[in-house]
């Protein structure tokens, strides 16, 4: 049995260019699909958030539109409610990478607000990358990579191949024009080798111990790749 750390956003909003706060949090599918895959394989999951706050789900991720209809929405809500670890997170500041066999970052727009500028998270990411342990990051989760800087100021993920929520997807979702910055653009500016797939289609990129996914539909295939590395 392996022990997997889920690092999740601790905020329920994303500040837009006009300084309004867009309600958000984490995206349900990006937690549910990997969690169920890891638990089915017999692994333990520990959730960590900045300050140990209970993470907030983005209400949009539990909508019928995001889940193929009302039945899918009810199933997602029930699945999420059954994950007791979400209600009992540890403080990210107390998380020790050496105690875990793998680290996973789900998305939602929340990480764009807090994890993108969280130095504790940035160090954990850089340390995990260097350790060779499996590191999974999906959708807007790669915003956290922006805080992973080395002593010389360069990004610890510069040159690494990464999938992340694309500018095209942000545009189609209707928020690109209202955002202070776009994830794909900022990652490229940091020197990350962003590999973009078709909008909304599953797209997973594996670069050594780093496994990244572009969007919510990439969550399950990303979890499958992480499980291969834990086998």
PDB file of N, CA, C and O in Angstrom, residues 9-45:
ATOM      1  N   UNK A   9      -6.511  23.237  -3.326  1.00  0.00           N
ATOM      2  CA  UNK A   9      -6.693  24.661  -3.080  1.00  0.00           C
ATOM      3  C   UNK A   9      -7.465  24.899  -1.780  1.00  0.00           C
ATOM      4  O   UNK A   9      -8.324  24.098  -1.406  1.00  0.00           O
ATOM      5  N   UNK A  10      -7.177  26.012  -1.140  1.00  0.00           N
ATOM      6  CA  UNK A  10      -7.878  26.358   0.085  1.00  0.00           C
ATOM      7  C   UNK A  10      -8.819  27.539  -0.074  1.00  0.00           C
ATOM      8  O   UNK A  10      -9.375  28.019   0.910  1.00  0.00           O
ATOM      9  N   UNK A  11      -9.006  28.010  -1.310  1.00  0.00           N
ATOM     10  CA  UNK A  11      -9.867  29.180  -1.535  1.00  0.00           C
ATOM     11  C   UNK A  11     -11.132  28.793  -2.297  1.00  0.00           C
ATOM     12  O   UNK A  11     -11.201  27.739  -2.934  1.00  0.00           O
ATOM     13  N   UNK A  12     -12.133  29.671  -2.223  1.00  0.00           N
ATOM     14  CA  UNK A  12     -13.401  29.434  -2.922  1.00  0.00           C
ATOM     15  C   UNK A  12     -13.690  30.531  -3.944  1.00  0.00           C
ATOM     16  O   UNK A  12     -14.833  30.783  -4.288  1.00  0.00           O
ATOM     17  N   UNK A  13     -12.624  31.190  -4.410  1.00  0.00           N
ATOM     18  CA  UNK A  13     -12.810  32.242  -5.408  1.00  0.00           C
ATOM     19  C   UNK A  13     -11.547  32.379  -6.254  1.00  0.00           C
ATOM     20  O   UNK A  13     -10.473  31.895  -5.894  1.00  0.00           O
ATOM     21  N   UNK A  14     -11.702  33.067  -7.376  1.00  0.00           N
ATOM     22  CA  UNK A  14     -10.590  33.412  -8.259  1.00  0.00           C
ATOM     23  C   UNK A  14     -10.762  34.875  -8.633  1.00  0.00           C
ATOM     24  O   UNK A  14     -11.799  35.257  -9.177  1.00  0.00           O
ATOM     25  N   UNK A  15      -9.779  35.692  -8.319  1.00  0.00           N
ATOM     26  CA  UNK A  15      -9.875  37.124  -8.572  1.00  0.00           C
ATOM     27  C   UNK A  15      -9.636  37.424 -10.051  1.00  0.00           C
ATOM     28  O   UNK A  15      -8.575  37.115 -10.593  1.00  0.00           O
ATOM     29  N   UNK A  16     -10.628  38.039 -10.685  1.00  0.00           N
ATOM     30  CA  UNK A  16     -10.553  38.337 -12.109  1.00  0.00           C
ATOM     31  C   UNK A  16      -9.899  39.700 -12.348  1.00  0.00           C
ATOM     32  O   UNK A  16      -9.552  40.408 -11.400  1.00  0.00           O
ATOM     33  N   UNK A  17      -9.738  40.038 -13.614  1.00  0.00           N
ATOM     34  CA  UNK A  17      -9.011  41.258 -13.980  1.00  0.00           C
ATOM     35  C   UNK A  17      -9.675  42.518 -13.421  1.00  0.00           C
ATOM     36  O   UNK A  17      -8.991  43.507 -13.139  1.00  0.00           O
ATOM     37  N   UNK A  18     -10.992  42.493 -13.267  1.00  0.00           N
ATOM     38  CA  UNK A  18     -11.686  43.671 -12.731  1.00  0.00           C
ATOM     39  C   UNK A  18     -11.819  43.615 -11.214  1.00  0.00           C
ATOM     40  O   UNK A  18     -12.572  44.380 -10.614  1.00  0.00           O
ATOM     41  N   UNK A  19     -11.060  42.683 -10.597  1.00  0.00           N
ATOM     42  CA  UNK A  19     -11.020  42.487  -9.146  1.00  0.00           C
ATOM     43  C   UNK A  19     -12.294  41.891  -8.546  1.00  0.00           C
ATOM     44  O   UNK A  19     -12.435  41.852  -7.325  1.00  0.00           O
ATOM     45  N   UNK A  20     -13.207  41.435  -9.378  1.00  0.00           N
ATOM     46  CA  UNK A  20     -14.335  40.685  -8.842  1.00  0.00           C
ATOM     47  C   UNK A  20     -13.863  39.272  -8.511  1.00  0.00           C
ATOM     48  O   UNK A  20     -12.903  38.770  -9.091  1.00  0.00           O
ATOM     49  N   UNK A  21     -14.545  38.647  -7.576  1.00  0.00           N
ATOM     50  CA  UNK A  21     -14.180  37.301  -7.143  1.00  0.00           C
ATOM     51  C   UNK A  21     -15.134  36.282  -7.777  1.00  0.00           C
ATOM     52  O   UNK A  21     -16.306  36.233  -7.439  1.00  0.00           O
ATOM     53  N   UNK A  22     -14.582  35.496  -8.683  1.00  0.00           N
ATOM     54  CA  UNK A  22     -15.360  34.453  -9.364  1.00  0.00           C
ATOM     55  C   UNK A  22     -15.448  33.233  -8.442  1.00  0.00           C
ATOM     56  O   UNK A  22     -14.415  32.686  -8.037  1.00  0.00           O
ATOM     57  N   UNK A  23     -16.651  32.778  -8.063  1.00  0.00           N
ATOM     58  CA  UNK A  23     -16.776  31.624  -7.168  1.00  0.00           C
ATOM     59  C   UNK A  23     -16.188  30.367  -7.810  1.00  0.00           C
ATOM     60  O   UNK A  23     -16.497  30.037  -8.955  1.00  0.00           O
ATOM     61  N   UNK A  24     -15.343  29.682  -7.075  1.00  0.00           N
ATOM     62  CA  UNK A  24     -14.733  28.460  -7.593  1.00  0.00           C
ATOM     63  C   UNK A  24     -14.246  27.606  -6.430  1.00  0.00           C
ATOM     64  O   UNK A  24     -14.821  27.613  -5.360  1.00  0.00           O
ATOM     65  N   UNK A  25     -13.172  26.882  -6.627  1.00  0.00           N
ATOM     66  CA  UNK A  25     -12.627  25.954  -5.642  1.00  0.00           C
ATOM     67  C   UNK A  25     -11.918  24.860  -6.408  1.00  0.00           C
ATOM     68  O   UNK A  25     -11.215  25.136  -7.369  1.00  0.00           O
ATOM     69  N   UNK A  26     -12.144  23.593  -6.012  1.00  0.00           N
ATOM     70  CA  UNK A  26     -11.577  22.481  -6.771  1.00  0.00           C
ATOM     71  C   UNK A  26     -12.656  21.900  -7.674  1.00  0.00           C
ATOM     72  O   UNK A  26     -13.859  22.076  -7.440  1.00  0.00           O
ATOM     73  N   UNK A  27     -12.222  21.198  -8.731  1.00  0.00           N
ATOM     74  CA  UNK A  27     -13.157  20.593  -9.681  1.00  0.00           C
ATOM     75  C   UNK A  27     -13.403  19.144  -9.277  1.00  0.00           C
ATOM     76  O   UNK A  27     -12.469  18.370  -9.128  1.00  0.00           O
ATOM     77  N   UNK A  28     -14.667  18.792  -9.105  1.00  0.00           N
ATOM     78  CA  UNK A  28     -15.031  17.504  -8.508  1.00  0.00           C
ATOM     79  C   UNK A  28     -14.411  16.303  -9.214  1.00  0.00           C
ATOM     80  O   UNK A  28     -13.816  15.436  -8.558  1.00  0.00           O
ATOM     81  N   UNK A  29     -14.556  16.221 -10.531  1.00  0.00           N
ATOM     82  CA  UNK A  29     -14.069  15.045 -11.263  1.00  0.00           C
ATOM     83  C   UNK A  29     -12.579  14.825 -11.055  1.00  0.00           C
ATOM     84  O   UNK A  29     -12.108  13.676 -11.013  1.00  0.00           O
ATOM     85  N   UNK A  30     -11.836  15.933 -10.914  1.00  0.00           N
ATOM     86  CA  UNK A  30     -10.381  15.835 -10.800  1.00  0.00           C
ATOM     87  C   UNK A  30      -9.938  15.291  -9.444  1.00  0.00           C
ATOM     88  O   UNK A  30      -8.774  14.911  -9.277  1.00  0.00           O
ATOM     89  N   UNK A  31     -10.857  15.252  -8.498  1.00  0.00           N
ATOM     90  CA  UNK A  31     -10.599  14.621  -7.205  1.00  0.00           C
ATOM     91  C   UNK A  31     -11.212  13.221  -7.169  1.00  0.00           C
ATOM     92  O   UNK A  31     -10.568  12.257  -6.766  1.00  0.00           O
ATOM     93  N   UNK A  32     -12.461  13.119  -7.615  1.00  0.00           N
ATOM     94  CA  UNK A  32     -13.192  11.851  -7.510  1.00  0.00           C
ATOM     95  C   UNK A  32     -12.529  10.731  -8.308  1.00  0.00           C
ATOM     96  O   UNK A  32     -12.289   9.636  -7.777  1.00  0.00           O
ATOM     97  N   UNK A  33     -12.223  10.986  -9.588  1.00  0.00           N
ATOM     98  CA  UNK A  33     -11.684   9.916 -10.440  1.00  0.00           C
ATOM     99  C   UNK A  33     -10.342   9.385  -9.917  1.00  0.00           C
ATOM    100  O   UNK A  33     -10.177   8.163  -9.771  1.00  0.00           O
ATOM    101  N   UNK A  34      -9.370  10.257  -9.605  1.00  0.00           N
ATOM    102  CA  UNK A  34      -8.114   9.726  -9.063  1.00  0.00           C
ATOM    103  C   UNK A  34      -8.297   9.079  -7.687  1.00  0.00           C
ATOM    104  O   UNK A  34      -7.709   8.026  -7.410  1.00  0.00           O
ATOM    105  N   UNK A  35      -9.103   9.700  -6.835  1.00  0.00           N
ATOM    106  CA  UNK A  35      -9.310   9.147  -5.495  1.00  0.00           C
ATOM    107  C   UNK A  35      -9.860   7.720  -5.586  1.00  0.00           C
ATOM    108  O   UNK A  35      -9.350   6.803  -4.924  1.00  0.00           O
ATOM    109  N   UNK A  36     -10.888   7.547  -6.405  1.00  0.00           N
ATOM    110  CA  UNK A  36     -11.489   6.215  -6.519  1.00  0.00           C
ATOM    111  C   UNK A  36     -10.508   5.196  -7.100  1.00  0.00           C
ATOM    112  O   UNK A  36     -10.474   4.040  -6.673  1.00  0.00           O
ATOM    113  N   UNK A  37      -9.680   5.643  -8.052  1.00  0.00           N
ATOM    114  CA  UNK A  37      -8.688   4.740  -8.645  1.00  0.00           C
ATOM    115  C   UNK A  37      -7.634   4.332  -7.618  1.00  0.00           C
ATOM    116  O   UNK A  37      -7.262   3.155  -7.522  1.00  0.00           O
ATOM    117  N   UNK A  38      -7.172   5.298  -6.838  1.00  0.00           N
ATOM    118  CA  UNK A  38      -6.127   5.009  -5.850  1.00  0.00           C
ATOM    119  C   UNK A  38      -6.667   4.121  -4.728  1.00  0.00           C
ATOM    120  O   UNK A  38      -5.997   3.195  -4.283  1.00  0.00           O
ATOM    121  N   UNK A  39      -7.869   4.414  -4.259  1.00  0.00           N
ATOM    122  CA  UNK A  39      -8.449   3.617  -3.173  1.00  0.00           C
ATOM    123  C   UNK A  39      -8.754   2.200  -3.637  1.00  0.00           C
ATOM    124  O   UNK A  39      -8.564   1.240  -2.890  1.00  0.00           O
ATOM    125  N   UNK A  40      -9.226   2.060  -4.889  1.00  0.00           N
ATOM    126  CA  UNK A  40      -9.519   0.729  -5.421  1.00  0.00           C
ATOM    127  C   UNK A  40      -8.259  -0.123  -5.511  1.00  0.00           C
ATOM    128  O   UNK A  40      -8.312  -1.354  -5.412  1.00  0.00           O
ATOM    129  N   UNK A  41      -7.116   0.564  -5.683  1.00  0.00           N
ATOM    130  CA  UNK A  41      -5.833  -0.145  -5.751  1.00  0.00           C
ATOM    131  C   UNK A  41      -5.244  -0.395  -4.357  1.00  0.00           C
ATOM    132  O   UNK A  41      -4.145  -0.945  -4.240  1.00  0.00           O
ATOM    133  N   UNK A  42      -5.965   0.034  -3.322  1.00  0.00           N
ATOM    134  CA  UNK A  42      -5.533  -0.236  -1.954  1.00  0.00           C
ATOM    135  C   UNK A  42      -4.649   0.812  -1.323  1.00  0.00           C
ATOM    136  O   UNK A  42      -4.055   0.573  -0.270  1.00  0.00           O
ATOM    137  N   UNK A  43      -4.556   1.985  -1.955  1.00  0.00           N
ATOM    138  CA  UNK A  43      -3.668   3.018  -1.441  1.00  0.00           C
ATOM    139  C   UNK A  43      -4.374   3.952  -0.460  1.00  0.00           C
ATOM    140  O   UNK A  43      -5.603   4.074  -0.456  1.00  0.00           O
ATOM    141  N   UNK A  44      -3.582   4.626   0.350  1.00  0.00           N
ATOM    142  CA  UNK A  44      -4.085   5.592   1.318  1.00  0.00           C
ATOM    143  C   UNK A  44      -3.966   6.998   0.741  1.00  0.00           C
ATOM    144  O   UNK A  44      -2.982   7.321   0.078  1.00  0.00           O
ATOM    145  N   UNK A  45      -4.967   7.838   1.002  1.00  0.00           N
ATOM    146  CA  UNK A  45      -4.956   9.218   0.530  1.00  0.00           C
ATOM    147  C   UNK A  45      -5.010  10.174   1.720  1.00  0.00           C
ATOM    148  O   UNK A  45      -5.808   9.987   2.639  1.00  0.00           O
TER     149      UNK A  45
END
